[in-house]
PDB file of N, CA and C in Angstrom:
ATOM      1  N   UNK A  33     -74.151  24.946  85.917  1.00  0.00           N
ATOM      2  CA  UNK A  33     -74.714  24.743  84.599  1.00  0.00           C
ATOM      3  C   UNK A  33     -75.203  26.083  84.041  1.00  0.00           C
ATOM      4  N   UNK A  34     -75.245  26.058  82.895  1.00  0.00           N
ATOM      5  CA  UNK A  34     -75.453  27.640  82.372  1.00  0.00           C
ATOM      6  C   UNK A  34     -76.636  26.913  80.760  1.00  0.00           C
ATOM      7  N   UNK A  35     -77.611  27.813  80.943  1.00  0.00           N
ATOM      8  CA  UNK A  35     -78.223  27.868  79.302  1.00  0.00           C
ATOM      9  C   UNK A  35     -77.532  27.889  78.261  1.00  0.00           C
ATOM     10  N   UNK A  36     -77.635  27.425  76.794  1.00  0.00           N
ATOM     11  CA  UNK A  36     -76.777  27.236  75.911  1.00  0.00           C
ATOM     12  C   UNK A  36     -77.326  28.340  74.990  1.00  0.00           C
ATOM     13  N   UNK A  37     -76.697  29.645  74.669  1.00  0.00           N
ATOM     14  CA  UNK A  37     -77.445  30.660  73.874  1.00  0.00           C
ATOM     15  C   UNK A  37     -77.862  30.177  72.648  1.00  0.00           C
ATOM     16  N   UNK A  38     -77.648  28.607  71.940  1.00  0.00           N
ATOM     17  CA  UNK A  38     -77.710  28.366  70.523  1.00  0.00           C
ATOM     18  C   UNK A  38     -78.692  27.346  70.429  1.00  0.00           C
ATOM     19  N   UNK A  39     -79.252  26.900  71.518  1.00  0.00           N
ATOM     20  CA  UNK A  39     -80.126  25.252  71.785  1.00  0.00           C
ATOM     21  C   UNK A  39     -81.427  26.410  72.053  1.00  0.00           C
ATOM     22  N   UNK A  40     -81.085  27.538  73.007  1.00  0.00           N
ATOM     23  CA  UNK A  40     -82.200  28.455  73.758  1.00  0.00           C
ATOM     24  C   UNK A  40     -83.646  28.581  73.220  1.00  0.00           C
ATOM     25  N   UNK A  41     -83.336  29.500  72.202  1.00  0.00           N
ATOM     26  CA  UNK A  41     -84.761  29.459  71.384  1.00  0.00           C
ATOM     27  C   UNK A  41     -85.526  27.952  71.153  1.00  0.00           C
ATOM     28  N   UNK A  42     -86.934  28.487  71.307  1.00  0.00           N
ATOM     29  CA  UNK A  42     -87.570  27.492  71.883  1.00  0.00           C
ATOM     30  C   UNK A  42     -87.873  26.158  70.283  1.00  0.00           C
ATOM     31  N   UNK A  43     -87.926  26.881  68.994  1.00  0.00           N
ATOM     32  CA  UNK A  43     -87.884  26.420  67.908  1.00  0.00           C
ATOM     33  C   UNK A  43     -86.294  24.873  67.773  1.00  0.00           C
ATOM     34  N   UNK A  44     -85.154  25.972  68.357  1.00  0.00           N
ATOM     35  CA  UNK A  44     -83.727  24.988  68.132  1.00  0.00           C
ATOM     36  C   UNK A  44     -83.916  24.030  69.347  1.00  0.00           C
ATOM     37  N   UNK A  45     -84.229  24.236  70.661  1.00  0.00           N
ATOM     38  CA  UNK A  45     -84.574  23.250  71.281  1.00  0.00           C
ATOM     39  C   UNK A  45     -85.206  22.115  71.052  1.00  0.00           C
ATOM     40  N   UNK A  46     -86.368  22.263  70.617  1.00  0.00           N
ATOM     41  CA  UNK A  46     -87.552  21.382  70.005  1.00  0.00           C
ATOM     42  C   UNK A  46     -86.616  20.522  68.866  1.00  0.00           C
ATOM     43  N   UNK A  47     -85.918  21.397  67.741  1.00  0.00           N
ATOM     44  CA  UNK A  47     -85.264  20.710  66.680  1.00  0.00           C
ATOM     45  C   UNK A  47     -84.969  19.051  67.483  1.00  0.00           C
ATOM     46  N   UNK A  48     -83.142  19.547  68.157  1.00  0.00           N
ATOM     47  CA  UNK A  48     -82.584  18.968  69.312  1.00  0.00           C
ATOM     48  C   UNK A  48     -83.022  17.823  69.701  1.00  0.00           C
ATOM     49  N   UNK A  49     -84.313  18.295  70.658  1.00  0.00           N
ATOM     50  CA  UNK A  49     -84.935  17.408  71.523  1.00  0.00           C
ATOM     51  C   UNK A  49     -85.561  16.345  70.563  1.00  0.00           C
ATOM     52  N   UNK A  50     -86.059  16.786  69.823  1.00  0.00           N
ATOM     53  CA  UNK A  50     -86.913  15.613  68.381  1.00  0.00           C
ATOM     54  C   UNK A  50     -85.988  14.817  67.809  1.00  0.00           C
ATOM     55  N   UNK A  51     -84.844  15.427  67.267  1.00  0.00           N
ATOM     56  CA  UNK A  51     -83.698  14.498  66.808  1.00  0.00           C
ATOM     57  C   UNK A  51     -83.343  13.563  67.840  1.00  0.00           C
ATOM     58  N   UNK A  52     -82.961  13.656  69.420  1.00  0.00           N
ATOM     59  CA  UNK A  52     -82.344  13.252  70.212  1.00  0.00           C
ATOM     60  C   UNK A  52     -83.328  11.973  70.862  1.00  0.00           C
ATOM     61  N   UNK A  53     -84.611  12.391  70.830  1.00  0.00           N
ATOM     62  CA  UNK A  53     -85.589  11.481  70.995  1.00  0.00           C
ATOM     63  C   UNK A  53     -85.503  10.310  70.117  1.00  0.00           C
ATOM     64  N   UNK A  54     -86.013  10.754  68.913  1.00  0.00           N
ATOM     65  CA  UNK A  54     -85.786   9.780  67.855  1.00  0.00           C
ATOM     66  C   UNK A  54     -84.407   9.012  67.343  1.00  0.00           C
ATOM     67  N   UNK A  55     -83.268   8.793  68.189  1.00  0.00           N
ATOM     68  CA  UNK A  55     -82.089   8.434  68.295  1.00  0.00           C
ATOM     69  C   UNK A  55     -81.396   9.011  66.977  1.00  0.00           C
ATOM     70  N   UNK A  56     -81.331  10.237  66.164  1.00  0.00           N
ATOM     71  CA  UNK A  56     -81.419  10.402  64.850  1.00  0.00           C
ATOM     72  C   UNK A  56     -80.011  10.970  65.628  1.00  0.00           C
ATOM     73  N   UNK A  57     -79.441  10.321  66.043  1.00  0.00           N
ATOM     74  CA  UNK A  57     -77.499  11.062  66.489  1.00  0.00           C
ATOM     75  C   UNK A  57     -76.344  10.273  65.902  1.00  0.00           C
ATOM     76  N   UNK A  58     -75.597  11.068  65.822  1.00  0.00           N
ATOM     77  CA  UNK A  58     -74.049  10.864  65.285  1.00  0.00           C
ATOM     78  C   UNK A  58     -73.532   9.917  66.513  1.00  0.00           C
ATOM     79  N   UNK A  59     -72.769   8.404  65.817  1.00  0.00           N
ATOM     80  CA  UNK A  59     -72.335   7.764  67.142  1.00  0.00           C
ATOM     81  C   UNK A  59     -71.481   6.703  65.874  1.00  0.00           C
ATOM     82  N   UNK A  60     -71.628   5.550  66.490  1.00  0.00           N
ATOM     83  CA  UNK A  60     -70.644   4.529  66.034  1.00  0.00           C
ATOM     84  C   UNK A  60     -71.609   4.108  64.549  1.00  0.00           C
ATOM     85  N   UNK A  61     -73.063   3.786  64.975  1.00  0.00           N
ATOM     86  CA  UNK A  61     -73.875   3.709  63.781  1.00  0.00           C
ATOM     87  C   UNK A  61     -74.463   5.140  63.506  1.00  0.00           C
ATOM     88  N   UNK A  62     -74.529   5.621  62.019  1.00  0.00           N
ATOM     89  CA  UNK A  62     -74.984   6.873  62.307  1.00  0.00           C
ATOM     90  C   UNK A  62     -76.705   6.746  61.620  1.00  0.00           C
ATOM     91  N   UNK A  63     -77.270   7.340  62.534  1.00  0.00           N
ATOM     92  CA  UNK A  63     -79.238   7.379  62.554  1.00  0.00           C
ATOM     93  C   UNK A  63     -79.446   8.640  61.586  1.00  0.00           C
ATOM     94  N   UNK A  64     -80.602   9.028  60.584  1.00  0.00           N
ATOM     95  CA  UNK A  64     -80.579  10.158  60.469  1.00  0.00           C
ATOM     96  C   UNK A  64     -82.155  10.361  60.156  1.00  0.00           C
ATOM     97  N   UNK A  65     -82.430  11.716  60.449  1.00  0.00           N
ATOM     98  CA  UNK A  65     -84.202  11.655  60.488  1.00  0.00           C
ATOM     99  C   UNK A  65     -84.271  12.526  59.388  1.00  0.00           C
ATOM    100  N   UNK A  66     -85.123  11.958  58.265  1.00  0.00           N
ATOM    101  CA  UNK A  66     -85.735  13.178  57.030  1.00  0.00           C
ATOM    102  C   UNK A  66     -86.296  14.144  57.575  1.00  0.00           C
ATOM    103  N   UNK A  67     -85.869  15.148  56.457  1.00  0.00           N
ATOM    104  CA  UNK A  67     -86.620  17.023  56.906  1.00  0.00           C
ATOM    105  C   UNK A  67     -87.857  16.722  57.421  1.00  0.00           C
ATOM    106  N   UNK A  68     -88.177  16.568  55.889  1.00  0.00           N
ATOM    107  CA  UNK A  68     -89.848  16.150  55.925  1.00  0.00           C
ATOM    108  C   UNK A  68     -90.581  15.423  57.805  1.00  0.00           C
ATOM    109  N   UNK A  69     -90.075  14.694  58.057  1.00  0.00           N
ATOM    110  CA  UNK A  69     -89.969  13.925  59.158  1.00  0.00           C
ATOM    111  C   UNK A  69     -89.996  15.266  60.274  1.00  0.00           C
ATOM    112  N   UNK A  70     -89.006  15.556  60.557  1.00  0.00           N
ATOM    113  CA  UNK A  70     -88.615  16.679  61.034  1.00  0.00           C
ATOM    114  C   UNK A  70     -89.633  17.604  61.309  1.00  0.00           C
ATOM    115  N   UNK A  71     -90.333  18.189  60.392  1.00  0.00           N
ATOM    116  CA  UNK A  71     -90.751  19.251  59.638  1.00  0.00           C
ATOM    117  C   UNK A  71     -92.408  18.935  60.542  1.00  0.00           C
ATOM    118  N   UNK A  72     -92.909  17.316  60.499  1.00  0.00           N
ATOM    119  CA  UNK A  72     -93.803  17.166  60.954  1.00  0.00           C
ATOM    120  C   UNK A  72     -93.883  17.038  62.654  1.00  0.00           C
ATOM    121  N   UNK A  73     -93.003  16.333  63.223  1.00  0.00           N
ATOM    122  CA  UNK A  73     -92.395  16.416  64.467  1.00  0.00           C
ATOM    123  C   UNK A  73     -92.628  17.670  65.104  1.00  0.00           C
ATOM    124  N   UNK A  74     -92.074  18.359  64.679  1.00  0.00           N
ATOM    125  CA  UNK A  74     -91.596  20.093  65.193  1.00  0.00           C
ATOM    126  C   UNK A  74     -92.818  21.337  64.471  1.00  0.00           C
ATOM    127  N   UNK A  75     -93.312  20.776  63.659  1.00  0.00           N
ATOM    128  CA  UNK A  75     -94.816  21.742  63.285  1.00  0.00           C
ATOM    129  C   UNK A  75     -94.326  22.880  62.605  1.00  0.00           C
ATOM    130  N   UNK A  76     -92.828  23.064  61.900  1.00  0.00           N
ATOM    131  CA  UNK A  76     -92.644  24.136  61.770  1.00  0.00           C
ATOM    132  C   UNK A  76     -92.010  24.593  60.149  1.00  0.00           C
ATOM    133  N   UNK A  77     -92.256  25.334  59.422  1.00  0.00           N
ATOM    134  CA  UNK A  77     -92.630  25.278  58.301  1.00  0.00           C
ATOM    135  C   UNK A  77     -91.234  25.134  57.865  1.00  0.00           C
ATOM    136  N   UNK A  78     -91.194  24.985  56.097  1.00  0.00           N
ATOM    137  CA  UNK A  78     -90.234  24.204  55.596  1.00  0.00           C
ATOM    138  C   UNK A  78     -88.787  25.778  56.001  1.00  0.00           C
ATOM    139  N   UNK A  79     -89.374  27.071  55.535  1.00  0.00           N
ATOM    140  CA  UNK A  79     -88.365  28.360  55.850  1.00  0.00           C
ATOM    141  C   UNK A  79     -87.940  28.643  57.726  1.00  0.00           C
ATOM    142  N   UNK A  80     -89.071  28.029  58.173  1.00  0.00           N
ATOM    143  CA  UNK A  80     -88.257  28.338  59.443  1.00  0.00           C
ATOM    144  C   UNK A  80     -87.566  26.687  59.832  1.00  0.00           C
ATOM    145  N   UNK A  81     -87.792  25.699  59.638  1.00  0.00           N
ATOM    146  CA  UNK A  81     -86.656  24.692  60.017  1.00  0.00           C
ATOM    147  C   UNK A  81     -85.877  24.805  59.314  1.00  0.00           C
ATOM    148  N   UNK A  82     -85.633  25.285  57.900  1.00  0.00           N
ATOM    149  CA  UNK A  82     -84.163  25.309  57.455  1.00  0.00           C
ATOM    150  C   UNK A  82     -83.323  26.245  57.690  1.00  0.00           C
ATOM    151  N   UNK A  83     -84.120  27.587  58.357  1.00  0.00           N
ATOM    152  CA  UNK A  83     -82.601  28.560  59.207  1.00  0.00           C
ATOM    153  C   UNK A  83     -82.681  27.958  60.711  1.00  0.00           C
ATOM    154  N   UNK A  84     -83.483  27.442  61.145  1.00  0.00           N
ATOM    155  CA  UNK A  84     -83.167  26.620  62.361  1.00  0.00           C
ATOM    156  C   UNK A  84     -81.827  25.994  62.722  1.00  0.00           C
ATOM    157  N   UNK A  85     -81.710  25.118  61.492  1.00  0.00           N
ATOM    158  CA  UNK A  85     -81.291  24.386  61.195  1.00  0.00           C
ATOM    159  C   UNK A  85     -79.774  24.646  61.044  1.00  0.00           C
ATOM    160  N   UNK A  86     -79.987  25.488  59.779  1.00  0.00           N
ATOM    161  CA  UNK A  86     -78.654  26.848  59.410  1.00  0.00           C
ATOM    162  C   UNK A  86     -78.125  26.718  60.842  1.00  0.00           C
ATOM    163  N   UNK A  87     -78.555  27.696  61.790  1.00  0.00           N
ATOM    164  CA  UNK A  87     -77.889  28.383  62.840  1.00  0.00           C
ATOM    165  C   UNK A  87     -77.128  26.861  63.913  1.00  0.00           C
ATOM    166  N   UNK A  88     -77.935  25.543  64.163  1.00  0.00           N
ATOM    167  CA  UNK A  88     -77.666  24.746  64.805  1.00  0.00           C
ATOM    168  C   UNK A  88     -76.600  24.047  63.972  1.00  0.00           C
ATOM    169  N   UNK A  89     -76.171  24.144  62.246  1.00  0.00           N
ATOM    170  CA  UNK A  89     -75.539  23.224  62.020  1.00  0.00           C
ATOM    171  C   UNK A  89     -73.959  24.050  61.809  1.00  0.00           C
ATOM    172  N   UNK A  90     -74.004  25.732  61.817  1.00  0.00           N
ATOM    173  CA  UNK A  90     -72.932  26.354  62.237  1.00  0.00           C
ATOM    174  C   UNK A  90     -72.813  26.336  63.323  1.00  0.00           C
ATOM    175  N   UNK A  91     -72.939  26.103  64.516  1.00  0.00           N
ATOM    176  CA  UNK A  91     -72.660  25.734  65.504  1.00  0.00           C
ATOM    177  C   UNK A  91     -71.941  24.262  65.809  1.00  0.00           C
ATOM    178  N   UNK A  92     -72.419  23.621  64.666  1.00  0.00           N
ATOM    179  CA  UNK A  92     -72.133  22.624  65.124  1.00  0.00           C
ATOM    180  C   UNK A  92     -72.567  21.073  65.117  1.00  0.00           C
ATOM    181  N   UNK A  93     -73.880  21.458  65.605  1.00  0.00           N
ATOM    182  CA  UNK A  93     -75.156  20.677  66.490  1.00  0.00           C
ATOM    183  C   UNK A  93     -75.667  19.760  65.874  1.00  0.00           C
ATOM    184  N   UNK A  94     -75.717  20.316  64.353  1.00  0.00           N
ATOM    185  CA  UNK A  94     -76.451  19.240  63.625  1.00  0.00           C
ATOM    186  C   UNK A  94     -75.666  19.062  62.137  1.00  0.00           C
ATOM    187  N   UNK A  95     -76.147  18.319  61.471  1.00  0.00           N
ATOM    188  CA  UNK A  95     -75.579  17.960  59.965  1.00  0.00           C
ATOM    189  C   UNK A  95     -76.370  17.893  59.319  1.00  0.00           C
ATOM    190  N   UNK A  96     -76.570  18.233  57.975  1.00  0.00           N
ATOM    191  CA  UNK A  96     -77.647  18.141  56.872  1.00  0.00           C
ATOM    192  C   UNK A  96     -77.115  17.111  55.519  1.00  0.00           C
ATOM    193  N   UNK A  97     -77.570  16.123  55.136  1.00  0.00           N
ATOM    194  CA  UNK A  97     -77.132  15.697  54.152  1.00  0.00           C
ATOM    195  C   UNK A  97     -78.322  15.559  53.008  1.00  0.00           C
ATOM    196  N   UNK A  98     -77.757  16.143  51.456  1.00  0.00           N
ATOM    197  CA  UNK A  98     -78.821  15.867  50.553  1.00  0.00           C
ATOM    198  C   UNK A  98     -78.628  14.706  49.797  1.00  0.00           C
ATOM    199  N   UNK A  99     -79.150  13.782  49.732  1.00  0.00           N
ATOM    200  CA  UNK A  99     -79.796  13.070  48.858  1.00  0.00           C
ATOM    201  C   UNK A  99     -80.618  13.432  47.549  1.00  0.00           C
ATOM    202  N   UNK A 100     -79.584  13.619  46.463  1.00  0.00           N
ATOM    203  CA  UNK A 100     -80.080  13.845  44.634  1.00  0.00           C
ATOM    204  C   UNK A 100     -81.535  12.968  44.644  1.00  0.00           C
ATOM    205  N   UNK A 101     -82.331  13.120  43.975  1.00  0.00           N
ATOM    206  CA  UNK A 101     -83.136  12.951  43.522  1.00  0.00           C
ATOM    207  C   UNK A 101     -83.482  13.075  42.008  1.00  0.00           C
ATOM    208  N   UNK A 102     -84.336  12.406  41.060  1.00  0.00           N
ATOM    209  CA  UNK A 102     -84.259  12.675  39.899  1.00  0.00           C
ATOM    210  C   UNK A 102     -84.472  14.664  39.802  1.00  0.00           C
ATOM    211  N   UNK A 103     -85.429  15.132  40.371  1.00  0.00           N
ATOM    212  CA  UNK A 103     -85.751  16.087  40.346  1.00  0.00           C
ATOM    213  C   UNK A 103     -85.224  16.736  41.716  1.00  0.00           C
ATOM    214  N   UNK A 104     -85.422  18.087  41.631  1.00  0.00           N
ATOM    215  CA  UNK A 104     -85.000  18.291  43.138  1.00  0.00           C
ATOM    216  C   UNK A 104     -86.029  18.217  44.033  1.00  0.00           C
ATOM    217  N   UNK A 105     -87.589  18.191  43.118  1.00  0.00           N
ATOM    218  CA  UNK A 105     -89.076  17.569  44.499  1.00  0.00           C
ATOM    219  C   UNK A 105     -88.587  16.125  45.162  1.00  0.00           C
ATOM    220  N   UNK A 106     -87.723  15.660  44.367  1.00  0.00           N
ATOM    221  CA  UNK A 106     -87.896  14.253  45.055  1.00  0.00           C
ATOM    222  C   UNK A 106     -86.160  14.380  45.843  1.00  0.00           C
ATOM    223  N   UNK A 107     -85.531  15.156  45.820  1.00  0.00           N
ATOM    224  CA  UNK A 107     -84.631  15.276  46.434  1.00  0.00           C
ATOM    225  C   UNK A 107     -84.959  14.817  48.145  1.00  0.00           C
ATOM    226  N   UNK A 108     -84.143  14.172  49.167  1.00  0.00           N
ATOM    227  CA  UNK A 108     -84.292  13.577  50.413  1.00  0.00           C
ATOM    228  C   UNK A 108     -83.655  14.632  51.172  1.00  0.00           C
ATOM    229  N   UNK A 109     -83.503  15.383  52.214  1.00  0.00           N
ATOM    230  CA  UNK A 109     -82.493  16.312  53.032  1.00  0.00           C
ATOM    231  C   UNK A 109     -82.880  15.260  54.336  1.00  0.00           C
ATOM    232  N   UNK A 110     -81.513  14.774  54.842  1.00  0.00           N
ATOM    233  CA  UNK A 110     -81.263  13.520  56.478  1.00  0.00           C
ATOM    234  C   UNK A 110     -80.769  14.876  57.396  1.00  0.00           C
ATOM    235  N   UNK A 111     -81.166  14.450  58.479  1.00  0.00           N
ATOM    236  CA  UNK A 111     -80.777  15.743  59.383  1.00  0.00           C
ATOM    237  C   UNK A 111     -79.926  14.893  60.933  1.00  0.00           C
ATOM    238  N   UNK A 112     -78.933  14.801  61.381  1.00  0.00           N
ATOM    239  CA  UNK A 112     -78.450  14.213  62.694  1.00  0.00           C
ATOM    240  C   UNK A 112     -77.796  15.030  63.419  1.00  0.00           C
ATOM    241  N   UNK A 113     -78.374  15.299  64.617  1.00  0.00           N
ATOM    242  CA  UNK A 113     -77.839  15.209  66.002  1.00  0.00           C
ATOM    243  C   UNK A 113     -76.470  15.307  66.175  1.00  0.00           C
ATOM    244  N   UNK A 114     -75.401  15.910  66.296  1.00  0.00           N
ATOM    245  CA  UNK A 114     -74.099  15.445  66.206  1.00  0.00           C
ATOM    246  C   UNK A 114     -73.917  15.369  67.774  1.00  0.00           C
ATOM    247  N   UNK A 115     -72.922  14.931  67.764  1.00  0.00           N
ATOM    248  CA  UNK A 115     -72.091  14.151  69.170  1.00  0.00           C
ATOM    249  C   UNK A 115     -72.476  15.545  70.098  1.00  0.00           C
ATOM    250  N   UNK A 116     -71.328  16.775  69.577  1.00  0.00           N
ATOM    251  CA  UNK A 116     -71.763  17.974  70.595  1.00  0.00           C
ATOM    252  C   UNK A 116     -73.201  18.544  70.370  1.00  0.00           C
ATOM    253  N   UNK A 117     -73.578  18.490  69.199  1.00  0.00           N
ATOM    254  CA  UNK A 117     -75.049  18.816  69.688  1.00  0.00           C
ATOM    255  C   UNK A 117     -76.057  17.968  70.723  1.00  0.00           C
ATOM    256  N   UNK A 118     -75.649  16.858  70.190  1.00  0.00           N
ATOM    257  CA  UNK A 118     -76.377  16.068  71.718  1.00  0.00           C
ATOM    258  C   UNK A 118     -75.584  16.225  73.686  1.00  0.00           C
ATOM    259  N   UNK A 119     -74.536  16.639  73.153  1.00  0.00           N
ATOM    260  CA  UNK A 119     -73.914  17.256  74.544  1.00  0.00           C
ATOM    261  C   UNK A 119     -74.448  18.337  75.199  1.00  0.00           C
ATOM    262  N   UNK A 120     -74.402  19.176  74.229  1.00  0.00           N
ATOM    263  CA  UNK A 120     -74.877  20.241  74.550  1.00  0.00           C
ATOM    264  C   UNK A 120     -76.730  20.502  74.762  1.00  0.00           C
ATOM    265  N   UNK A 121     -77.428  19.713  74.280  1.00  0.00           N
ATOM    266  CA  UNK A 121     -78.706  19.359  74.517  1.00  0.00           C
ATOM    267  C   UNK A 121     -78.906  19.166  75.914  1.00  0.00           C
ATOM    268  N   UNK A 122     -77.872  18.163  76.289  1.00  0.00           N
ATOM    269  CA  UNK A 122     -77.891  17.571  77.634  1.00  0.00           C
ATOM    270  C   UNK A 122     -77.571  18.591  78.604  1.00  0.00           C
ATOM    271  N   UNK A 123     -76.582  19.587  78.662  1.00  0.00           N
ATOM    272  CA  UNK A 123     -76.174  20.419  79.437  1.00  0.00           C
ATOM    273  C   UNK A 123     -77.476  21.076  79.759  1.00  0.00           C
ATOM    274  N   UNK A 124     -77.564  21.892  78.422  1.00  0.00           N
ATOM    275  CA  UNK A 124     -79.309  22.789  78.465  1.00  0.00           C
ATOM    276  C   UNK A 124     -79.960  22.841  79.316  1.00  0.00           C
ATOM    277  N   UNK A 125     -80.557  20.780  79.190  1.00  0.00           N
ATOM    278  CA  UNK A 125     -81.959  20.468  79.996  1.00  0.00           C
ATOM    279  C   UNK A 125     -81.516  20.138  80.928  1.00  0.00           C
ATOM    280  N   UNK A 126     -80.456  19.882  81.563  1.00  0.00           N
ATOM    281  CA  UNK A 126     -79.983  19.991  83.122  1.00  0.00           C
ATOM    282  C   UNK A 126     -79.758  21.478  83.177  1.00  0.00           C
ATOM    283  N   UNK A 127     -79.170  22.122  82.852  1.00  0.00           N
ATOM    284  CA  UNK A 127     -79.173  23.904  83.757  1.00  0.00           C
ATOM    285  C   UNK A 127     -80.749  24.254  83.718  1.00  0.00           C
ATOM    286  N   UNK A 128     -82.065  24.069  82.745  1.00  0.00           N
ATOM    287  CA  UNK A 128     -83.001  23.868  83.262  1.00  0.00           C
ATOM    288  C   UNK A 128     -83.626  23.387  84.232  1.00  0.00           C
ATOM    289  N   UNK A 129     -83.444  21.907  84.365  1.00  0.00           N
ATOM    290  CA  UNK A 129     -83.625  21.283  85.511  1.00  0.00           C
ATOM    291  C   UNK A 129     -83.215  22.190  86.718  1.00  0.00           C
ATOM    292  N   UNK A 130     -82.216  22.408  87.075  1.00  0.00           N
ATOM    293  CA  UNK A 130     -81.836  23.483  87.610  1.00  0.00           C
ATOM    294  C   UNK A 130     -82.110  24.454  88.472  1.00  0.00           C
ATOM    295  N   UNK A 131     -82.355  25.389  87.033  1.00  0.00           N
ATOM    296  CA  UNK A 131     -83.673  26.405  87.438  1.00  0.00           C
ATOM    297  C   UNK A 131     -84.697  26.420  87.803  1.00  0.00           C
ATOM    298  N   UNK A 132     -85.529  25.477  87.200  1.00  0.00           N
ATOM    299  CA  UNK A 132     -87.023  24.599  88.334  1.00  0.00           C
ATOM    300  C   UNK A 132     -86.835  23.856  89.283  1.00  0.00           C
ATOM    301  N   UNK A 133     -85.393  23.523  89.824  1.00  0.00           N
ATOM    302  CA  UNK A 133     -85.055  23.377  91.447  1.00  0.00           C
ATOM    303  C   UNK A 133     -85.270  22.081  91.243  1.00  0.00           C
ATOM    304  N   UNK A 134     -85.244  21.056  90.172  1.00  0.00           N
ATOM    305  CA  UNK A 134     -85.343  19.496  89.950  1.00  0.00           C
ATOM    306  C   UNK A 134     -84.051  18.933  90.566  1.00  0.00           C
TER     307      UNK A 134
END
């Protein structure tokens, strides 16, 4: 098992792990967790979860969908887990496991 250089940082992990918790993943039904949601989960301000985010959803990992709003304050951003991002989540926290000899 090997660390995933793109899950690593401890911010994209947390993302990951919060989505993956909250079943907010890409599957047959698809789940999706608001930013906002997100945003409170993970403690982390609106500029650093959205390059978080950036970097996990060129990868791959995750998906962003906006929801229009009359205005763009009331605009919705859904955030999910995709199939390989939850794969790759899984790999992660087993080559962790791992490393603490679990």
């Amino acid at each position: 098992m090997t660390l995933d250089p793109v899950i690593h940082p401890i911010n994209r992990l947390t993302i990951c792990a919060a989505l993956n918790a909250a079943g907010a993943v890409e599957g047959d039904t698809r789940y999706e967790m608001k930013f906002a949601r997100l945003r409170e989960i993970t403690k982390l301000s609106d500029a650093t979860l959205s390059k978080q985010l950036g970097a996990l959803e060129q990868a791959g990992y995750v998906t962003r969908f906006r929801e229009y709003g009359s205005t763009r304050a009331k605009d919705t951003v859904w955030v999910t887990l995709t199939v390989q991002g939850q794969q790759a989540l899984e790999g992660h926290l087993a080559a962790l496991r791992e490393i603490a000899g679990e």
